[in-house]
Short mmCIF file of C-alpha atoms and ligand atoms in Angstrom, two decimals:
data_model
loop_
_atom_site.label_atom_id
_atom_site.label_comp_id
_atom_site.label_asym_id
_atom_site.label_seq_id
_atom_site.Cartn_x
_atom_site.Cartn_y
_atom_site.Cartn_z
CA MET V 14 -4.53 11.33 -30.34
CA ALA V 15 -6.16 9.01 -27.81
CA LYS V 16 -5.98 10.34 -24.26
CA GLU V 17 -3.85 8.22 -21.97
CA ILE V 18 -5.85 6.74 -19.14
CA THR V 19 -4.23 6.56 -15.72
CA PRO V 20 -5.22 3.27 -14.08
CA PRO V 21 -6.80 3.67 -10.64
CA GLN V 22 -4.54 3.00 -7.66
CA LEU V 23 -4.94 1.85 -4.08
CA LEU V 24 -5.33 4.64 -1.57
CA ARG V 25 -2.27 5.17 0.60
CA GLY V 26 -2.21 2.84 3.59
CA MET V 27 -4.75 0.44 2.03
CA LYS V 28 -4.05 -3.11 0.97
CA ASP V 29 -5.57 -5.74 -1.32
CA ILE V 30 -5.71 -9.18 0.23
CA LEU V 31 -4.83 -11.25 -2.83
CA PRO V 32 -5.58 -14.96 -3.38
CA THR V 33 -1.98 -15.89 -2.55
CA ASP V 34 -2.41 -14.44 0.96
CA GLN V 35 -5.77 -16.06 1.66
CA PRO V 36 -4.36 -19.26 3.22
CA TYR V 37 -2.95 -17.10 6.06
CA TRP V 38 -6.35 -15.54 6.62
CA TRP V 39 -8.12 -18.94 6.60
CA LYS V 40 -5.65 -20.34 9.08
CA ILE V 41 -6.09 -17.44 11.49
CA PHE V 42 -9.86 -17.34 11.09
CA ASP V 43 -10.23 -21.09 11.64
CA LEU V 44 -8.08 -20.94 14.75
CA LEU V 45 -10.05 -17.96 16.07
CA ARG V 46 -13.38 -19.68 15.47
CA VAL V 47 -12.33 -22.75 17.43
CA THR V 48 -10.64 -20.75 20.20
CA ALA V 49 -13.67 -18.47 20.58
CA ARG V 50 -15.97 -21.49 20.75
CA ASP V 51 -13.82 -23.18 23.40
CA TYR V 52 -13.67 -20.08 25.59
CA GLY V 53 -17.44 -19.55 25.21
CA PHE V 54 -17.51 -16.48 22.94
CA GLU V 55 -20.28 -15.80 20.43
CA ARG V 56 -19.59 -13.90 17.23
CA ILE V 57 -20.83 -10.36 16.69
CA GLU V 58 -20.50 -7.99 13.76
CA THR V 59 -21.22 -4.31 14.10
CA PRO V 60 -21.45 -1.69 11.32
CA ILE V 61 -18.31 -0.10 9.91
CA LEU V 62 -19.93 3.30 10.19
CA GLU V 63 -21.00 4.64 13.60
CA ALA V 64 -21.90 8.02 15.07
CA THR V 65 -18.71 10.01 15.64
CA SER V 66 -19.80 10.72 19.23
CA LEU V 67 -19.56 6.99 20.04
CA PHE V 68 -15.77 7.19 19.68
CA THR V 69 -15.23 10.64 21.15
CA ARG V 70 -17.11 9.50 24.29
CA SER V 71 -15.40 6.12 24.62
CA VAL V 72 -11.92 6.20 23.07
CA GLY V 73 -11.59 9.75 24.40
CA ASP V 74 -11.46 13.29 23.03
CA LEU V 75 -7.78 13.79 23.69
CA THR V 76 -6.45 10.49 22.36
CA ASP V 77 -4.38 10.30 19.17
CA ILE V 78 -7.09 8.17 17.58
CA VAL V 79 -9.82 10.78 18.04
CA GLN V 80 -7.58 13.83 17.58
CA LYS V 81 -5.70 12.72 14.50
CA GLU V 82 -6.70 9.40 13.05
CA MET V 83 -10.44 9.11 12.53
CA TYR V 84 -12.09 9.04 9.12
CA SER V 85 -14.98 11.30 10.09
CA PHE V 86 -17.41 13.09 7.81
CA THR V 87 -20.89 14.51 7.62
CA ASP V 88 -23.15 12.24 5.61
CA LYS V 89 -26.04 13.20 3.32
CA SER V 90 -28.43 13.35 6.30
CA ASN V 91 -26.06 15.78 7.98
CA ASP V 92 -25.08 13.22 10.62
CA ASN V 93 -21.52 13.17 11.94
CA VAL V 94 -20.27 9.68 11.25
CA THR V 95 -16.93 7.84 11.51
CA LEU V 96 -15.40 4.72 9.98
CA ARG V 97 -14.81 2.78 13.22
CA PRO V 98 -11.19 3.02 14.44
CA GLU V 99 -11.63 0.15 16.91
CA GLY V 100 -14.19 -2.46 17.97
CA THR V 101 -14.89 -2.15 21.69
CA ALA V 102 -17.07 0.97 21.46
CA GLY V 103 -19.38 -0.54 18.83
CA VAL V 104 -19.70 -3.81 20.76
CA VAL V 105 -20.61 -1.90 23.93
CA ARG V 106 -23.14 0.20 22.00
CA SER V 107 -24.69 -3.00 20.67
CA TYR V 108 -24.68 -4.61 24.14
CA ILE V 109 -26.64 -1.65 25.55
CA GLU V 110 -28.91 -1.21 22.54
CA HIS V 111 -29.97 -4.88 22.40
CA GLY V 112 -30.58 -5.19 26.12
CA MET V 113 -27.77 -7.72 26.55
CA LEU V 114 -27.57 -6.43 30.14
CA ASN V 115 -30.62 -8.60 30.77
CA LEU V 116 -29.01 -11.80 29.52
CA PRO V 117 -27.16 -14.12 31.90
CA GLN V 118 -23.80 -12.41 32.56
CA PRO V 119 -21.07 -12.34 31.51
CA VAL V 120 -21.85 -11.89 27.83
CA LYS V 121 -18.82 -12.99 25.81
CA LEU V 122 -18.55 -11.68 22.26
CA TRP V 123 -15.87 -12.03 19.60
CA TYR V 124 -15.34 -10.33 16.25
CA PHE V 125 -13.21 -10.32 13.12
CA MET V 126 -13.66 -6.98 11.40
CA PRO V 127 -11.88 -4.21 9.46
CA PHE V 128 -11.01 -0.89 11.14
CA PHE V 129 -9.79 2.49 9.91
CA ARG V 130 -7.16 4.87 11.26
CA HIS V 131 -5.64 7.68 9.23
CA ASP V 132 -2.17 7.16 10.64
CA ARG V 133 1.19 7.42 8.86
CA PRO V 134 1.49 4.12 6.96
CA GLN V 135 4.53 1.94 7.62
CA ALA V 136 5.34 -1.76 7.90
CA GLY V 137 2.47 -3.38 9.82
CA ARG V 138 0.54 -0.13 10.03
CA TYR V 139 -2.31 0.39 7.60
CA ARG V 140 -5.18 2.80 7.28
CA GLN V 141 -7.58 -0.08 6.86
CA PHE V 142 -6.61 -3.08 8.98
CA TRP V 143 -8.32 -6.10 10.51
CA GLN V 144 -8.60 -7.07 14.14
CA PHE V 145 -9.97 -10.06 15.94
CA GLY V 146 -11.37 -9.17 19.33
CA PHE V 147 -12.75 -10.77 22.47
CA GLU V 148 -14.99 -8.79 24.82
CA VAL V 149 -16.37 -10.01 28.15
CA LEU V 150 -19.17 -7.84 29.51
CA GLY V 151 -20.71 -8.17 32.94
CA ALA V 152 -17.90 -9.72 35.00
CA PRO V 153 -15.63 -7.87 37.47
CA GLN V 154 -13.52 -10.86 38.50
CA PRO V 155 -9.76 -10.89 37.89
CA VAL V 156 -10.08 -14.42 36.54
CA ILE V 157 -11.60 -12.87 33.41
CA ASP V 158 -8.48 -10.74 32.83
CA ALA V 159 -6.31 -13.84 33.27
CA GLN V 160 -8.42 -15.94 30.92
CA LEU V 161 -8.40 -13.25 28.24
CA ILE V 162 -4.61 -13.33 28.36
CA LEU V 163 -4.69 -17.12 28.13
CA ALA V 164 -7.05 -17.02 25.13
CA ALA V 165 -4.89 -14.43 23.37
CA ARG V 166 -1.74 -16.39 24.15
CA SER V 167 -3.30 -19.56 22.83
CA ILE V 168 -4.01 -17.90 19.48
CA TYR V 169 -0.47 -16.60 18.97
CA ARG V 170 0.94 -19.91 20.14
CA GLY V 171 -1.44 -21.83 17.91
CA LEU V 172 0.03 -19.98 14.94
CA GLY V 173 3.57 -20.69 16.14
CA LEU V 174 4.45 -17.05 16.92
CA ASP V 175 6.98 -16.19 19.61
CA THR V 176 5.36 -13.53 21.76
CA THR V 177 5.68 -11.86 25.14
CA VAL V 178 2.81 -10.65 27.31
CA GLN V 179 3.36 -7.16 28.72
CA ILE V 180 1.12 -6.28 31.64
CA ASN V 181 0.40 -3.37 33.96
CA SER V 182 -2.37 -1.90 36.06
CA ILE V 183 -3.47 1.70 35.66
CA GLY V 184 -5.84 1.63 38.65
CA ASP V 185 -9.08 3.51 38.97
CA PRO V 186 -9.62 7.04 37.57
CA ALA V 187 -8.87 8.68 40.94
CA SER V 188 -5.54 6.91 41.38
CA ARG V 189 -4.70 7.74 37.77
CA THR V 190 -5.40 11.43 38.37
CA GLN V 191 -3.02 11.37 41.31
CA TYR V 192 -0.38 9.62 39.26
CA ILE V 193 -0.76 12.07 36.38
CA LYS V 194 -0.17 14.92 38.85
CA ALA V 195 2.98 13.21 40.11
CA LEU V 196 4.18 12.68 36.56
CA GLN V 197 3.55 16.32 35.68
CA THR V 198 5.40 17.48 38.77
CA PHE V 199 8.32 15.24 37.87
CA PHE V 200 8.55 16.42 34.25
CA LYS V 201 8.14 20.08 35.22
CA THR V 202 11.52 19.84 36.92
CA LYS V 203 12.93 18.60 33.56
CA LYS V 204 11.26 21.24 31.36
CA SER V 205 14.53 22.40 29.82
CA GLU V 206 14.97 18.96 28.28
CA LEU V 207 11.49 18.82 26.73
CA THR V 208 10.48 19.83 23.20
CA ASP V 209 7.37 21.95 22.65
CA GLU V 210 5.49 18.84 21.57
CA HIS V 211 6.43 17.08 24.80
CA LYS V 212 5.38 20.11 26.83
CA LEU V 213 1.99 20.04 25.13
CA LEU V 214 1.63 16.32 25.85
CA LEU V 215 2.60 16.94 29.46
CA GLN V 216 -0.27 19.37 29.72
CA LYS V 217 -2.90 17.50 27.73
CA ASN V 218 -2.14 13.78 27.93
CA PRO V 219 0.94 13.14 30.12
CA LEU V 220 0.48 9.35 30.12
CA ARG V 221 1.44 9.32 26.45
CA LEU V 222 4.94 10.39 27.45
CA LEU V 223 5.33 6.91 28.94
CA ASP V 224 5.41 5.21 25.57
CA SER V 225 7.37 7.93 23.81
CA LYS V 226 10.11 6.63 21.56
CA ASP V 227 12.18 9.76 22.14
CA ALA V 228 15.58 8.90 23.64
CA VAL V 229 15.56 11.91 26.00
CA ILE V 230 12.13 10.98 27.37
CA GLN V 231 13.15 7.33 27.64
CA ASP V 232 16.13 8.41 29.67
CA LEU V 233 14.13 10.69 31.95
CA LEU V 234 11.54 7.97 32.53
CA THR V 235 14.02 5.78 34.42
CA ASP V 236 13.59 8.06 37.44
CA ALA V 237 9.96 8.98 36.87
CA PRO V 238 7.24 7.88 39.32
CA GLN V 239 5.54 4.59 38.45
CA ILE V 240 1.81 4.08 38.29
CA VAL V 241 1.89 0.91 40.45
CA ASP V 242 2.86 3.07 43.42
CA TYR V 243 -0.34 5.09 43.02
CA LEU V 244 -2.85 2.26 42.71
CA ASP V 245 -5.92 2.30 44.93
CA GLU V 246 -6.26 -0.69 47.25
CA ALA V 247 -8.99 -2.47 45.26
CA SER V 248 -7.07 -2.13 42.00
CA ARG V 249 -3.89 -3.36 43.63
CA ALA V 250 -5.67 -6.44 45.03
CA HIS V 251 -7.26 -7.08 41.64
CA PHE V 252 -3.92 -6.86 39.89
CA VAL V 253 -2.23 -9.17 42.40
CA GLN V 254 -4.91 -11.75 41.79
CA VAL V 255 -4.56 -11.54 38.00
CA LEU V 256 -0.83 -12.10 38.35
CA GLU V 257 -1.41 -14.99 40.75
CA TYR V 258 -3.59 -16.76 38.19
CA LEU V 259 -0.91 -16.25 35.55
CA ASP V 260 1.85 -17.46 37.89
CA ASP V 261 -0.23 -20.47 38.80
CA LEU V 262 -0.48 -21.46 35.13
CA GLU V 263 3.15 -20.56 34.54
CA VAL V 264 2.25 -17.93 31.98
CA ALA V 265 5.32 -15.79 31.39
CA TYR V 266 4.71 -12.04 31.43
CA VAL V 267 6.69 -8.84 31.71
CA LEU V 268 5.52 -6.32 34.32
CA ASN V 269 5.73 -3.13 32.31
CA PRO V 270 5.16 -0.01 34.44
CA ARG V 271 5.07 2.18 31.33
CA LEU V 272 2.29 0.33 29.59
CA VAL V 273 -0.76 2.61 29.70
CA ARG V 274 -2.50 2.02 26.31
CA GLY V 275 -3.69 4.78 24.03
CA LEU V 276 -7.45 4.62 24.67
CA ASP V 277 -9.25 6.39 27.52
CA TYR V 278 -11.73 3.69 28.52
CA TYR V 279 -9.28 1.45 30.34
CA ASN V 280 -8.92 0.98 34.07
CA ARG V 281 -7.05 -1.56 36.21
CA THR V 282 -5.42 -4.32 34.11
CA VAL V 283 -3.94 -3.38 30.73
CA PHE V 284 -1.85 -5.72 28.61
CA GLU V 285 -0.29 -6.12 25.20
CA VAL V 286 1.23 -8.96 23.23
CA TRP V 287 4.58 -8.11 21.65
CA PRO V 288 6.64 -10.18 19.25
CA THR V 289 9.57 -11.63 21.20
CA GLY V 290 12.83 -10.01 20.22
CA ASP V 291 11.17 -6.90 18.80
CA GLU V 292 9.99 -5.23 21.96
CA GLY V 293 8.14 -2.01 21.44
CA ALA V 294 4.54 -0.92 21.36
CA GLN V 295 4.86 0.07 17.68
CA SER V 296 4.85 -3.56 16.63
CA SER V 297 2.30 -4.72 19.20
CA LEU V 298 0.42 -7.77 17.95
CA GLY V 299 -2.52 -7.03 20.19
CA GLY V 300 -3.71 -5.23 23.27
CA GLY V 301 -6.51 -5.02 25.76
CA GLY V 302 -7.57 -4.57 29.31
CA ARG V 303 -10.44 -3.75 31.67
CA TYR V 304 -12.95 -1.05 30.87
CA ASP V 305 -15.29 -1.19 33.85
CA SER V 306 -16.90 2.24 33.32
CA LEU V 307 -17.44 2.18 29.55
CA VAL V 308 -20.95 0.70 29.55
CA GLU V 309 -22.03 3.36 32.04
CA THR V 310 -20.22 6.16 30.17
CA LEU V 311 -22.23 5.23 27.09
CA GLY V 312 -25.52 5.30 29.02
CA GLY V 313 -25.95 1.68 30.14
CA ARG V 314 -26.29 0.21 33.62
CA PRO V 315 -22.89 0.03 35.39
CA THR V 316 -21.30 -3.14 33.95
CA PRO V 317 -17.72 -4.21 34.49
CA ALA V 318 -15.98 -5.49 31.36
CA ALA V 319 -12.67 -6.46 29.81
CA GLY V 320 -11.40 -7.33 26.36
CA PHE V 321 -8.57 -7.82 23.94
CA ALA V 322 -7.96 -7.27 20.22
CA GLY V 323 -5.17 -8.44 17.91
CA GLY V 324 -4.07 -7.08 14.53
CA ILE V 325 -4.37 -9.59 11.70
CA GLU V 326 -1.95 -7.94 9.23
CA ARG V 327 0.75 -7.79 11.90
CA ILE V 328 0.21 -11.44 12.75
CA ILE V 329 0.58 -12.39 9.08
CA MET V 330 3.68 -10.23 8.75
CA ARG V 331 5.28 -12.08 11.68
CA MET V 332 4.16 -15.47 10.38
CA LYS V 333 5.94 -14.72 7.12
CA GLU V 334 9.05 -13.49 8.92
CA GLN V 335 9.13 -16.64 11.04
CA GLN V 336 8.33 -18.71 7.91
CA LEU V 337 5.30 -20.24 9.60
CA PRO V 338 3.03 -22.22 7.29
CA PRO V 339 -0.35 -20.86 6.21
CA ALA V 340 -3.34 -23.18 5.89
CA PRO V 341 -2.75 -26.02 3.42
CA LEU V 342 -4.37 -25.31 0.09
CA ASP V 343 -7.61 -26.94 -0.88
CA ARG V 344 -6.86 -29.75 -3.26
CA PRO V 345 -9.29 -31.25 -5.80
CA GLU V 346 -9.72 -35.01 -5.79
CA ILE V 347 -10.74 -35.13 -9.43
CA TYR V 348 -9.79 -33.00 -12.39
CA LEU V 349 -11.71 -33.07 -15.68
CA ALA V 350 -9.90 -32.78 -19.02
CA GLN V 351 -11.55 -32.78 -22.42
CA LEU V 352 -10.66 -32.54 -26.09
CA GLY V 353 -13.14 -30.77 -28.31
CA GLU V 354 -16.63 -29.41 -28.00
CA PRO V 355 -18.72 -32.62 -27.66
CA ALA V 356 -16.38 -33.80 -24.87
CA ARG V 357 -16.68 -30.41 -23.18
CA LYS V 358 -20.46 -30.84 -23.06
CA LYS V 359 -20.06 -34.20 -21.35
CA MET V 360 -17.60 -32.75 -18.83
CA LEU V 361 -19.87 -29.81 -18.07
CA ARG V 362 -22.50 -32.37 -17.07
CA LEU V 363 -20.05 -34.66 -15.24
CA PHE V 364 -18.74 -31.72 -13.18
CA GLU V 365 -22.24 -31.08 -11.83
CA ALA V 366 -22.85 -34.79 -11.21
CA LEU V 367 -19.63 -35.17 -9.22
CA ARG V 368 -20.33 -32.08 -7.14
CA ASP V 369 -23.79 -33.48 -6.38
CA VAL V 370 -22.16 -36.47 -4.70
CA ASP V 371 -19.67 -34.29 -2.75
CA VAL V 372 -16.58 -35.01 -4.83
CA ARG V 373 -14.05 -32.14 -4.82
CA VAL V 374 -13.74 -31.61 -8.55
CA ALA V 375 -11.86 -29.09 -10.70
CA GLU V 376 -11.93 -28.32 -14.43
CA SER V 377 -10.52 -26.16 -17.19
CA LEU V 378 -13.53 -26.10 -19.47
CA THR V 379 -12.07 -23.22 -21.43
CA LYS V 380 -9.01 -25.22 -22.43
CA ASP V 381 -8.51 -27.71 -25.29
CA GLY V 382 -4.92 -28.93 -25.17
CA LEU V 383 -4.48 -32.10 -23.13
CA LYS V 384 -0.92 -31.38 -22.08
CA GLN V 385 -1.94 -28.00 -20.81
CA GLN V 386 -4.84 -29.50 -18.86
CA LEU V 387 -2.72 -32.21 -17.26
CA GLU V 388 -0.31 -29.53 -16.14
CA VAL V 389 -3.15 -27.75 -14.40
CA ALA V 390 -4.24 -31.05 -12.80
CA ASN V 391 -0.71 -31.54 -11.52
CA ARG V 392 -0.42 -28.03 -10.26
CA LEU V 393 -3.70 -28.34 -8.36
CA GLY V 394 -2.58 -31.66 -6.88
CA ALA V 395 -5.61 -33.57 -8.21
CA HIS V 396 -5.57 -37.27 -7.37
CA TYR V 397 -7.20 -38.43 -10.61
CA THR V 398 -7.81 -36.82 -13.96
CA LEU V 399 -10.78 -37.92 -16.03
CA ILE V 400 -10.18 -37.49 -19.75
CA ILE V 401 -12.55 -37.59 -22.70
CA GLY V 402 -10.84 -37.54 -26.09
CA GLN V 403 -12.20 -38.48 -29.52
CA LYS V 404 -11.95 -42.23 -28.96
CA GLU V 405 -13.70 -42.03 -25.58
CA LEU V 406 -16.37 -39.86 -27.14
CA MET V 407 -17.07 -42.52 -29.79
CA ASP V 408 -17.08 -45.40 -27.28
CA ASP V 409 -18.97 -43.48 -24.58
CA THR V 410 -16.10 -44.19 -22.22
CA ILE V 411 -13.84 -42.08 -20.07
CA LEU V 412 -10.19 -42.40 -19.21
CA ILE V 413 -9.22 -42.25 -15.55
CA ARG V 414 -5.62 -41.31 -14.91
CA ASP V 415 -4.01 -41.73 -11.51
CA MET V 416 -1.89 -38.60 -11.22
CA GLU V 417 0.43 -40.20 -8.68
CA ASN V 418 1.66 -43.06 -10.88
CA GLY V 419 0.35 -42.17 -14.35
CA ILE V 420 -1.66 -45.42 -14.67
CA GLN V 421 -4.68 -44.99 -16.91
CA GLU V 422 -7.81 -47.12 -17.22
CA ILE V 423 -10.87 -46.94 -19.40
CA ILE V 424 -14.26 -46.90 -17.72
CA ASP V 425 -17.86 -46.58 -18.90
CA TYR V 426 -18.92 -42.89 -18.99
CA LYS V 427 -22.31 -43.76 -17.50
CA LYS V 428 -20.65 -45.44 -14.56
CA ALA V 429 -18.04 -42.72 -14.08
CA VAL V 430 -19.65 -41.09 -11.04
CA ALA V 431 -20.11 -44.41 -9.21
CA GLU V 432 -16.61 -45.58 -10.13
CA VAL V 433 -14.98 -42.32 -9.00
CA LYS V 434 -16.89 -42.40 -5.72
CA LYS V 435 -15.84 -46.02 -5.15
CA ARG V 436 -12.16 -45.30 -5.76
CA LEU V 437 -12.10 -42.18 -3.62
CA GLU V 438 -13.79 -43.97 -0.75
CA LYS V 439 -11.33 -46.84 -1.01
CA ASN V 440 -8.41 -44.39 -1.04
CA ARG V 441 -9.82 -42.44 1.87
CA ALA V 442 -10.22 -45.63 3.90
CA SER V 443 -6.62 -46.61 3.17
CA GLY V 444 -5.39 -43.04 3.80
CA THR V 445 -4.14 -42.48 0.23
CA THR V 446 -6.33 -39.41 -0.25
CA PRO V 447 -6.51 -36.90 2.59
CA VAL V 448 -10.02 -37.10 4.04
CA THR V 449 -10.30 -33.32 4.29
CA GLY V 450 -9.39 -32.90 0.65
CA MET V 451 -6.57 -30.54 1.64
CA VAL V 452 -3.14 -30.57 0.05
CA GLN V 453 -0.78 -32.45 2.31
CA PRO V 454 2.45 -30.68 3.22
CA GLU V 455 4.65 -32.74 0.91
CA ARG V 456 2.40 -31.80 -2.01
CA LEU V 457 2.30 -28.12 -1.21
CA GLU V 458 5.60 -27.56 -2.88
CA ARG V 459 4.27 -28.79 -6.17
CA TYR V 460 1.16 -26.66 -5.72
CA GLN V 461 3.15 -23.55 -5.06
CA ALA V 462 5.48 -24.11 -8.00
CA ALA V 463 2.80 -22.82 -10.30
CA VAL V 464 5.18 -22.39 -13.23
CA PRO V 465 4.84 -25.31 -15.68
CA ASP V 466 7.99 -27.40 -15.76
CA ASP V 467 9.17 -27.75 -19.38
CA THR V 468 11.49 -30.57 -18.52
CA ALA V 469 8.64 -32.68 -17.12
CA GLU V 470 8.02 -35.94 -18.89
CA GLU V 471 5.36 -35.84 -21.60
CA PRO V 472 2.15 -37.32 -20.26
CA GLN V 473 1.30 -40.76 -21.71
CA VAL V 474 -1.84 -40.01 -23.64
CA ASN V 475 -1.47 -42.40 -26.55
CA GLN V 476 -4.70 -44.18 -25.75
CA VAL V 477 -6.67 -41.05 -26.52
CA GLY V 478 -5.11 -40.57 -29.91
CA ASP V 479 -2.97 -37.68 -31.18
CA HIS V 480 -5.26 -34.83 -30.33
CA ASP V 481 -2.87 -32.86 -28.22
CA GLU V 482 -2.64 -29.20 -29.29
P1 HAM A 530 -5.34 -1.19 19.92
O1 HAM A 530 -4.12 -1.41 20.74
O2 HAM A 530 -5.57 0.20 19.42
O3 HAM A 530 -6.56 -1.66 20.80
O4 HAM A 530 -5.34 -2.15 18.68
C1 HAM A 530 -5.17 -3.54 18.85
C2 HAM A 530 -4.23 -4.09 17.81
O5 HAM A 530 -4.67 -3.75 16.51
C3 HAM A 530 -2.82 -3.54 17.87
O6 HAM A 530 -2.06 -4.19 18.85
C4 HAM A 530 -2.31 -3.85 16.47
O7 HAM A 530 -1.91 -5.20 16.38
C5 HAM A 530 -3.56 -3.66 15.64
N1 HAM A 530 -3.53 -2.34 14.99
C6 HAM A 530 -3.85 -1.15 15.54
N2 HAM A 530 -3.70 -0.16 14.65
C7 HAM A 530 -3.27 -0.73 13.50
C8 HAM A 530 -2.91 -0.23 12.19
N3 HAM A 530 -3.00 1.07 11.89
N4 HAM A 530 -2.50 -1.13 11.26
C9 HAM A 530 -2.41 -2.44 11.55
N5 HAM A 530 -2.74 -2.96 12.75
C10 HAM A 530 -3.16 -2.12 13.72
C11 HAM A 530 -7.86 -1.59 20.44
O8 HAM A 530 -8.24 -1.32 19.33
C12 HAM A 530 -8.82 -1.99 21.53
N6 HAM A 530 -10.20 -1.88 21.01
C13 HAM A 530 -8.52 -3.40 22.02
C14 HAM A 530 -9.48 -3.86 23.07
C15 HAM A 530 -10.50 -4.71 22.91
N7 HAM A 530 -9.48 -3.47 24.33
C16 HAM A 530 -10.47 -4.07 24.96
N8 HAM A 530 -11.12 -4.80 24.09
#
């Protein structure tokens, strides 16, 4: 008996990005490209795989990411390597390694890359996920923090998402140490209410208690000391200025004293973007802040810096929830339909000729039935269908069918390219065909209803004879 083969399956927490989802990705990417250009960012891509030490030194040994979530292994050269869990460390490595310290500062870099964290998968949390990120290296000024928030806000707004900016300052390392002590002292008086896990956190990484979801901790936190009261003077002044810029531009934000972020490299300003109405760091659409010591920590010249990154899958999830439109689908101007092998040969050639003159053309060269092909043309939203049947083959003509009104005309095959070009240009000038060749909103519906409609009227194809199926 033949052995049953188990088909391969996605790894847990991984996701295929199927063709139906691509319009969301195009829309976000296009918006990012334009936004990055406007704010003066240049694109960078760093390798997926980096030395493990890059992340232990930057993200921090005691963070959840390094302790629990990294895909780390020893490769065949015996090097300890990690699938990057975030983008800032790699960008800083690249900045140092390529001597970007010697370029005019600040250096502004943006990215759109996949990341890996072996976390417990749930809605909006994957083990491979994509982030866009903006990093500004070589500028200490608070105006940078404010402009990063503006750039981030402009992206979420541009997509139509309702979001709230949460902001806090965690000061310099010395003020943070003082605050951590105060927090530990406070929680020590509440020890009886803490679980063993909380006690461990209190010892190892007390700041993480601040974003605990635990109801008891939440309750205790109402009376806990707040980090703003421990800020050093310079950090306080910096923070006040950031907020002044935001106030000046009437950017709404929530001062969130518990926002500390889960990565060690931050200092001073930290912020996150949350979906409005679903407040909670678990569904954060993005986060960032200052990391003025990171370049130095990784061996570069002291270089102040700040950045932000947003999660693409979470953005798409929210866009779907809010029923926000993805990018309109690309629509062909011309569709080619043929009946029989000699006609197919002519269409194979015509397809190339039309592409050569920049006509957006589509085909179904594997199909024979005319009805079937016209259905595809309709589904794709093609403006015209060119048809070669037996009669056209004999006369060396071609039938041009206007898919909007069903009107058909016979034209000379040899003049087909010129004639098509002429019509499309005329239509473009009069606005009948979208210049971009994208499906207009009112046609999207037809495009998305990919199921052939049996009740649709039979196409009028009498002129080409009775060669349908
Ligand atoms: P992060 O807060 O760890 O920051 O991640 C930024 C965003 O990535 C999150 O707000 C979320 O939208 C998305 N994200 C994180 N983990 C997952 C996951 N498992 N599945 C889906 N989406 C996820 C950073 O990574 C910093 N490098 C940001 C930064 C840039 N700071 C300065 N520059």
